[in-house]
mmCIF file of C-alpha atoms in Angstrom:
data_model
loop_
_atom_site.group_PDB
_atom_site.id
_atom_site.type_symbol
_atom_site.label_atom_id
_atom_site.label_comp_id
_atom_site.label_asym_id
_atom_site.label_seq_id
_atom_site.Cartn_x
_atom_site.Cartn_y
_atom_site.Cartn_z
ATOM 1 C CA UNK U 29 3.232 -19.951 -21.327
ATOM 2 C CA UNK U 30 1.830 -19.199 -17.903
ATOM 3 C CA UNK U 31 0.895 -21.985 -15.514
ATOM 4 C CA UNK U 32 -0.912 -22.385 -12.208
ATOM 5 C CA UNK U 33 1.148 -23.695 -9.303
ATOM 6 C CA UNK U 34 0.777 -24.116 -5.566
ATOM 7 C CA UNK U 35 2.345 -21.223 -3.670
ATOM 8 C CA UNK U 36 6.049 -21.738 -3.050
ATOM 9 C CA UNK U 37 8.816 -19.723 -1.404
ATOM 10 C CA UNK U 38 10.837 -20.175 -4.605
ATOM 11 C CA UNK U 39 9.015 -17.117 -5.978
ATOM 12 C CA UNK U 40 9.881 -14.832 -3.044
ATOM 13 C CA UNK U 41 11.916 -12.321 -5.080
ATOM 14 C CA UNK U 42 9.418 -12.099 -7.922
ATOM 15 C CA UNK U 43 6.487 -11.870 -5.489
ATOM 16 C CA UNK U 44 8.249 -8.984 -3.701
ATOM 17 C CA UNK U 45 8.697 -7.172 -7.038
ATOM 18 C CA UNK U 46 4.973 -7.631 -7.727
ATOM 19 C CA UNK U 47 4.089 -6.307 -4.268
ATOM 20 C CA UNK U 48 6.087 -3.167 -5.031
ATOM 21 C CA UNK U 49 4.077 -2.696 -8.246
ATOM 22 C CA UNK U 50 0.808 -2.891 -6.326
ATOM 23 C CA UNK U 51 2.006 -0.489 -3.662
ATOM 24 C CA UNK U 52 1.613 -0.640 0.102
ATOM 25 C CA UNK U 53 -1.629 -1.999 1.527
ATOM 26 C CA UNK U 54 -3.155 -2.665 -1.918
ATOM 27 C CA UNK U 55 -5.876 -5.312 -2.000
ATOM 28 C CA UNK U 56 -4.942 -8.328 -4.123
ATOM 29 C CA UNK U 57 -8.057 -10.450 -4.514
ATOM 30 C CA UNK U 58 -7.418 -14.176 -4.447
ATOM 31 C CA UNK U 59 -3.959 -13.802 -2.932
ATOM 32 C CA UNK U 60 -4.720 -14.811 0.658
ATOM 33 C CA UNK U 61 -2.771 -11.842 1.977
ATOM 34 C CA UNK U 62 -4.974 -11.697 5.070
ATOM 35 C CA UNK U 63 -3.239 -14.926 6.138
ATOM 36 C CA UNK U 64 0.193 -13.351 5.787
ATOM 37 C CA UNK U 65 0.762 -11.806 9.164
ATOM 38 C CA UNK U 66 3.241 -8.984 9.397
ATOM 39 C CA UNK U 67 6.594 -10.449 8.340
ATOM 40 C CA UNK U 68 6.593 -11.066 4.601
ATOM 41 C CA UNK U 69 9.972 -9.396 4.154
ATOM 42 C CA UNK U 70 11.916 -12.289 5.659
ATOM 43 C CA UNK U 71 12.292 -15.721 4.112
ATOM 44 C CA UNK U 72 10.909 -17.381 7.254
ATOM 45 C CA UNK U 73 7.868 -15.079 7.329
ATOM 46 C CA UNK U 74 7.219 -15.677 3.635
ATOM 47 C CA UNK U 75 7.578 -19.459 4.059
ATOM 48 C CA UNK U 76 5.133 -19.348 6.971
ATOM 49 C CA UNK U 77 2.584 -17.511 4.812
ATOM 50 C CA UNK U 78 3.022 -20.037 1.972
ATOM 51 C CA UNK U 79 2.413 -22.858 4.485
ATOM 52 C CA UNK U 80 -0.813 -21.188 5.683
ATOM 53 C CA UNK U 81 -2.012 -20.740 2.090
ATOM 54 C CA UNK U 82 -1.517 -24.439 1.433
ATOM 55 C CA UNK U 83 -3.164 -25.460 4.710
ATOM 56 C CA UNK U 84 -6.310 -23.483 3.911
ATOM 57 C CA UNK U 85 -7.238 -26.078 1.288
ATOM 58 C CA UNK U 86 -7.086 -28.953 3.814
ATOM 59 C CA UNK U 87 -10.697 -29.647 4.739
ATOM 60 C CA UNK U 88 -9.611 -31.740 7.723
ATOM 61 C CA UNK U 89 -8.330 -28.564 9.416
ATOM 62 C CA UNK U 90 -10.831 -26.246 11.102
ATOM 63 C CA UNK U 91 -11.158 -22.725 9.747
ATOM 64 C CA UNK U 92 -11.331 -19.658 11.968
ATOM 65 C CA UNK U 93 -14.751 -18.077 12.249
ATOM 66 C CA UNK U 94 -15.559 -16.088 9.121
ATOM 67 C CA UNK U 95 -13.060 -18.021 6.969
ATOM 68 C CA UNK U 96 -13.684 -20.819 4.487
ATOM 69 C CA UNK U 97 -11.453 -23.477 2.993
ATOM 70 C CA UNK U 98 -9.822 -22.267 -0.213
ATOM 71 C CA UNK U 99 -7.348 -23.560 -2.766
ATOM 72 C CA UNK U 100 -4.733 -20.912 -3.534
ATOM 73 C CA UNK U 101 -2.793 -21.005 -6.787
ATOM 74 C CA UNK U 102 -0.195 -18.685 -8.216
ATOM 75 C CA UNK U 103 -0.056 -17.635 -11.838
ATOM 76 C CA UNK U 104 3.572 -17.827 -12.955
ATOM 77 C CA UNK U 105 5.575 -17.777 -16.142
ATOM 78 C CA UNK U 106 9.130 -19.093 -16.006
ATOM 79 C CA UNK U 107 10.539 -17.460 -12.839
ATOM 80 C CA UNK U 108 8.031 -14.606 -12.750
ATOM 81 C CA UNK U 109 5.063 -14.334 -10.400
ATOM 82 C CA UNK U 110 2.174 -12.869 -12.412
ATOM 83 C CA UNK U 111 -0.673 -13.055 -9.907
ATOM 84 C CA UNK U 112 -2.911 -15.245 -7.811
ATOM 85 C CA UNK U 113 -6.257 -16.999 -8.029
ATOM 86 C CA UNK U 114 -8.160 -18.889 -5.366
ATOM 87 C CA UNK U 115 -11.181 -21.157 -5.262
ATOM 88 C CA UNK U 116 -13.237 -20.866 -2.098
ATOM 89 C CA UNK U 117 -14.697 -24.303 -1.428
ATOM 90 C CA UNK U 118 -18.033 -22.966 -0.170
ATOM 91 C CA UNK U 119 -19.701 -19.633 0.477
ATOM 92 C CA UNK U 120 -20.361 -17.992 3.818
ATOM 93 C CA UNK U 121 -22.804 -15.072 4.055
ATOM 94 C CA UNK U 122 -20.224 -12.417 3.108
ATOM 95 C CA UNK U 123 -18.910 -14.395 0.138
ATOM 96 C CA UNK U 124 -22.455 -15.089 -1.092
ATOM 97 C CA UNK U 125 -23.284 -11.414 -0.871
ATOM 98 C CA UNK U 126 -20.180 -9.903 -2.432
ATOM 99 C CA UNK U 127 -17.031 -12.052 -2.456
ATOM 100 C CA UNK U 128 -17.812 -15.139 -4.520
ATOM 101 C CA UNK U 129 -16.158 -18.537 -4.921
ATOM 102 C CA UNK U 130 -13.211 -17.357 -6.988
ATOM 103 C CA UNK U 131 -10.973 -14.352 -6.611
ATOM 104 C CA UNK U 132 -8.002 -13.350 -8.741
ATOM 105 C CA UNK U 133 -5.549 -10.542 -9.290
ATOM 106 C CA UNK U 134 -2.801 -9.883 -11.814
ATOM 107 C CA UNK U 135 0.247 -7.745 -11.036
ATOM 108 C CA UNK U 136 0.070 -4.375 -12.812
ATOM 109 C CA UNK U 137 2.959 -5.034 -15.243
ATOM 110 C CA UNK U 138 1.328 -8.284 -16.450
ATOM 111 C CA UNK U 139 -2.176 -6.942 -17.124
ATOM 112 C CA UNK U 140 -3.898 -6.688 -20.508
ATOM 113 C CA UNK U 141 -2.273 -9.881 -21.780
ATOM 114 C CA UNK U 142 -5.130 -12.309 -21.108
ATOM 115 C CA UNK U 143 -3.625 -13.845 -17.957
ATOM 116 C CA UNK U 144 -6.769 -13.379 -15.840
ATOM 117 C CA UNK U 145 -9.046 -14.860 -18.509
ATOM 118 C CA UNK U 146 -6.687 -17.811 -18.955
ATOM 119 C CA UNK U 147 -6.299 -18.381 -15.194
ATOM 120 C CA UNK U 148 -10.038 -18.272 -14.546
ATOM 121 C CA UNK U 149 -10.713 -20.763 -17.348
ATOM 122 C CA UNK U 150 -7.911 -22.988 -16.059
ATOM 123 C CA UNK U 151 -9.180 -23.032 -12.469
ATOM 124 C CA UNK U 152 -12.810 -23.922 -13.261
ATOM 125 C CA UNK U 153 -12.003 -27.677 -13.505
ATOM 126 C CA UNK U 154 -10.542 -27.436 -9.966
ATOM 127 C CA UNK U 155 -13.856 -25.992 -8.763
ATOM 128 C CA UNK U 156 -15.637 -28.948 -10.401
ATOM 129 C CA UNK U 157 -13.251 -31.370 -8.654
ATOM 130 C CA UNK U 158 -14.194 -29.750 -5.357
ATOM 131 C CA UNK U 159 -17.813 -30.713 -6.021
ATOM 132 C CA UNK U 160 -19.139 -27.325 -7.074
ATOM 133 C CA UNK U 161 -21.718 -27.313 -9.850
ATOM 134 C CA UNK U 162 -21.657 -23.540 -10.236
ATOM 135 C CA UNK U 163 -19.466 -20.735 -8.931
ATOM 136 C CA UNK U 164 -20.143 -17.135 -7.995
ATOM 137 C CA UNK U 165 -17.718 -14.457 -9.148
ATOM 138 C CA UNK U 166 -17.976 -10.799 -8.273
ATOM 139 C CA UNK U 167 -16.190 -7.647 -9.305
ATOM 140 C CA UNK U 168 -16.509 -3.980 -8.515
ATOM 141 C CA UNK U 169 -19.249 -2.446 -10.631
ATOM 142 C CA UNK U 170 -16.765 -0.213 -12.458
ATOM 143 C CA UNK U 171 -14.153 -2.924 -13.091
ATOM 144 C CA UNK U 172 -14.843 -3.488 -16.789
ATOM 145 C CA UNK U 173 -11.722 -5.653 -17.434
ATOM 146 C CA UNK U 174 -12.743 -8.078 -14.673
ATOM 147 C CA UNK U 175 -16.354 -8.155 -15.900
ATOM 148 C CA UNK U 176 -15.071 -9.054 -19.385
ATOM 149 C CA UNK U 177 -12.834 -11.777 -17.925
ATOM 150 C CA UNK U 178 -15.783 -13.346 -16.102
ATOM 151 C CA UNK U 179 -18.087 -13.045 -19.124
ATOM 152 C CA UNK U 180 -15.435 -14.607 -21.405
ATOM 153 C CA UNK U 181 -15.538 -17.679 -19.155
ATOM 154 C CA UNK U 182 -19.327 -18.054 -19.280
ATOM 155 C CA UNK U 183 -20.314 -15.740 -16.423
ATOM 156 C CA UNK U 184 -23.980 -14.759 -16.439
ATOM 157 C CA UNK U 185 -24.792 -11.530 -14.624
ATOM 158 C CA UNK U 186 -27.304 -12.079 -11.826
ATOM 159 C CA UNK U 187 -27.381 -8.532 -10.488
ATOM 160 C CA UNK U 188 -25.491 -5.473 -9.348
ATOM 161 C CA UNK U 189 -25.893 -4.758 -5.642
ATOM 162 C CA UNK U 190 -24.512 -2.815 -2.747
ATOM 163 C CA UNK U 191 -22.679 -5.196 -0.411
ATOM 164 C CA UNK U 192 -20.475 -4.787 2.665
ATOM 165 C CA UNK U 193 -17.592 -4.969 0.168
ATOM 166 C CA UNK U 194 -18.954 -2.184 -2.062
ATOM 167 C CA UNK U 195 -21.119 -2.148 -5.191
ATOM 168 C CA UNK U 196 -20.570 -5.528 -6.868
ATOM 169 C CA UNK U 197 -21.512 -7.129 -10.154
ATOM 170 C CA UNK U 198 -22.455 -10.760 -9.302
ATOM 171 C CA UNK U 199 -21.984 -13.457 -11.933
ATOM 172 C CA UNK U 200 -22.622 -17.205 -11.911
ATOM 173 C CA UNK U 201 -20.710 -19.701 -14.020
ATOM 174 C CA UNK U 202 -22.314 -23.117 -14.402
ATOM 175 C CA UNK U 203 -19.769 -25.914 -14.332
#
């Protein structure tokens, strides 16, 4: 059974295997990779990134301009990193337009097994605990698996629009 956990350096080896599956410079929505810096190949660099992921949820810490507080969780099963999901505590203009409150990604070898649908359903109570009464989720217009994941968790399509992040399907889930 998969579970959601806070990021931890214990999954370094499995995370590295997943990164290889995605390939260099691949976008992994919900992973917080933009916080990673340049040294993920060393234990100290990886531990520093994990620390920054955890700190981003601390509302007492200021966020850099353009960033929002977010709770990052990893989707794991036994000793295997399967993917990531995050809950953005509030929306800035870019997130409202095309990014949403929740982002997720599943490593290629773990797809088509229901992990994204399960993880999204499992993280919605966390969004409620953060005081959100509804959440925005977006996906690329052609990403049918992600659209199905969102719809399976109660997502109602608001529109499809061109955003700075590309053409996005925008869904709301009422909590």
